[in-house]
Short mmCIF file of C-alpha atoms in Angstrom, two decimals:
data_model
loop_
_atom_site.label_atom_id
_atom_site.label_comp_id
_atom_site.label_asym_id
_atom_site.label_seq_id
_atom_site.Cartn_x
_atom_site.Cartn_y
_atom_site.Cartn_z
CA MET A 1 0.03 -0.04 0.12
CA PRO A 2 1.64 3.21 -0.99
CA THR A 3 2.03 5.92 2.00
CA TYR A 4 1.76 9.63 1.05
CA HIS A 5 1.81 11.43 4.41
CA LYS A 6 0.42 14.80 2.83
CA LEU A 7 -2.28 17.24 2.89
CA VAL A 8 -4.87 16.43 0.13
CA ARG A 9 -8.14 18.01 -0.81
CA ASP A 10 -11.17 17.29 1.26
CA LYS A 11 -12.98 14.89 -1.01
CA ILE A 12 -9.94 12.76 -2.11
CA PRO A 13 -10.81 10.01 0.38
CA GLU A 14 -14.09 9.74 -0.75
CA ILE A 15 -12.94 9.60 -4.23
CA ILE A 16 -10.54 6.90 -3.28
CA GLU A 17 -13.46 4.98 -1.64
CA ARG A 18 -15.48 5.23 -4.60
CA ASN A 19 -12.99 3.65 -6.62
CA GLY A 20 -13.23 0.50 -4.29
CA GLU A 21 -10.04 1.44 -2.39
CA THR A 22 -9.45 2.17 1.40
CA CYS A 23 -7.32 4.79 2.88
CA LYS A 24 -6.20 6.02 6.21
CA VAL A 25 -6.28 9.73 7.05
CA LYS A 26 -6.39 12.01 10.17
CA ARG A 27 -7.44 15.36 10.91
CA LEU A 28 -4.60 17.94 11.64
CA ASP A 29 -4.31 20.52 14.27
CA GLN A 30 -4.17 24.13 13.27
CA SER A 31 -0.24 24.59 13.72
CA THR A 32 0.22 21.18 11.71
CA TYR A 33 -2.19 22.33 8.97
CA LEU A 34 -0.48 25.52 8.59
CA GLN A 35 2.77 23.93 7.97
CA GLU A 36 1.36 21.38 5.72
CA LEU A 37 -0.47 24.16 3.45
CA LYS A 38 3.01 25.89 3.36
CA THR A 39 4.36 22.57 2.04
CA LYS A 40 1.64 22.06 -0.11
CA LEU A 41 2.06 25.66 -1.72
CA LYS A 42 5.62 24.78 -2.54
CA GLU A 43 4.69 21.49 -4.29
CA GLU A 44 1.89 23.51 -6.23
CA VAL A 45 4.38 26.33 -7.34
CA HIS A 46 6.75 23.79 -8.23
CA GLU A 47 4.46 21.63 -10.34
CA TYR A 48 3.30 25.12 -11.82
CA LEU A 49 6.78 25.91 -12.73
CA GLN A 50 7.05 22.43 -14.48
CA ALA A 51 3.81 22.44 -16.71
CA GLU A 52 4.61 22.12 -20.12
CA ASN A 53 1.47 23.76 -21.64
CA ASP A 54 -1.04 26.36 -20.84
CA GLU A 55 -3.96 23.98 -19.79
CA SER A 56 -1.77 22.50 -17.28
CA ALA A 57 -0.12 25.80 -15.98
CA VAL A 58 -3.70 26.95 -15.26
CA GLU A 59 -4.72 23.77 -13.40
CA GLU A 60 -1.88 23.84 -11.11
CA LEU A 61 -2.40 27.86 -10.76
CA SER A 62 -6.11 26.74 -9.65
CA ASP A 63 -4.37 24.66 -6.98
CA VAL A 64 -1.94 27.38 -5.93
CA LEU A 65 -5.07 29.59 -5.45
CA GLU A 66 -7.32 26.90 -3.45
CA ILE A 67 -4.25 26.81 -1.13
CA ILE A 68 -4.17 30.63 -0.94
CA HIS A 69 -7.92 30.55 0.11
CA ALA A 70 -7.10 28.41 2.93
CA LEU A 71 -4.04 30.21 4.00
CA SER A 72 -5.90 33.51 4.20
CA ALA A 73 -8.86 31.68 6.45
CA ILE A 74 -6.03 30.53 8.82
CA HIS A 75 -4.76 33.96 9.16
CA GLY A 76 -8.11 35.15 10.26
CA LYS A 77 -8.69 37.43 7.03
CA GLY A 78 -10.28 35.39 4.43
CA PHE A 79 -9.61 35.94 0.38
CA ARG A 80 -11.19 39.17 0.55
CA ALA A 81 -8.47 40.86 2.52
CA VAL A 82 -6.20 39.35 0.33
CA GLU A 83 -7.61 40.63 -2.82
CA ALA A 84 -7.93 43.84 -1.03
CA ALA A 85 -4.19 43.98 -0.31
CA ARG A 86 -3.48 42.93 -3.95
CA LYS A 87 -5.47 45.63 -5.16
CA LYS A 88 -4.08 48.41 -2.62
CA LYS A 89 -0.38 47.04 -3.64
CA PHE A 90 -1.65 47.45 -7.40
CA THR A 91 -2.69 50.90 -6.85
CA GLU A 92 0.60 51.99 -5.33
CA ARG A 93 3.10 49.89 -7.11
CA GLY A 94 1.25 48.61 -10.15
CA GLY A 95 1.33 44.98 -11.61
CA PHE A 96 3.29 42.97 -13.83
CA GLN A 97 1.51 43.23 -17.01
CA GLU A 98 4.06 45.91 -18.41
CA LYS A 99 6.77 43.38 -18.19
CA VAL A 100 9.23 46.01 -16.42
CA TYR A 101 12.57 44.37 -15.41
CA LEU A 102 14.60 46.44 -13.31
CA ILE A 103 18.41 46.18 -13.88
CA GLU A 104 19.83 48.43 -11.17
CA VAL A 105 19.48 51.38 -9.01
CA ASP A 106 22.24 53.97 -8.10
CA ASN A 107 21.09 54.63 -4.47
CA ASP A 108 18.90 51.46 -3.14
CA GLU A 109 17.63 52.81 0.00
CA HIS A 110 14.13 51.43 -0.71
CA ASN A 111 13.30 47.80 -1.49
CA PHE A 112 12.00 47.54 -4.95
CA SER A 113 11.04 43.88 -4.92
#
């Protein structure tokens, strides 16, 4: 029997059982859940970086977004707060649509990342 030891989407055990297989799961405490979400985020970002076409890339981005929703809930803010922070940063600093690539700054007193 394969061993996974990883966070999975809520309906995965149900899907496994519908396929006639059995699985063993446990519920995580909040601290472990946060750590596992961070691990899952790294995994999904890595999968996005390895995507070989637009369809796969979008699929992986949807996984990343789902994890961001879960993380924002853990931090007690919800996704609306994340979106509000994104919009504020966009208004103040812009987005990435114009493909601006910073080479150097003469006097780098600010963090422009």
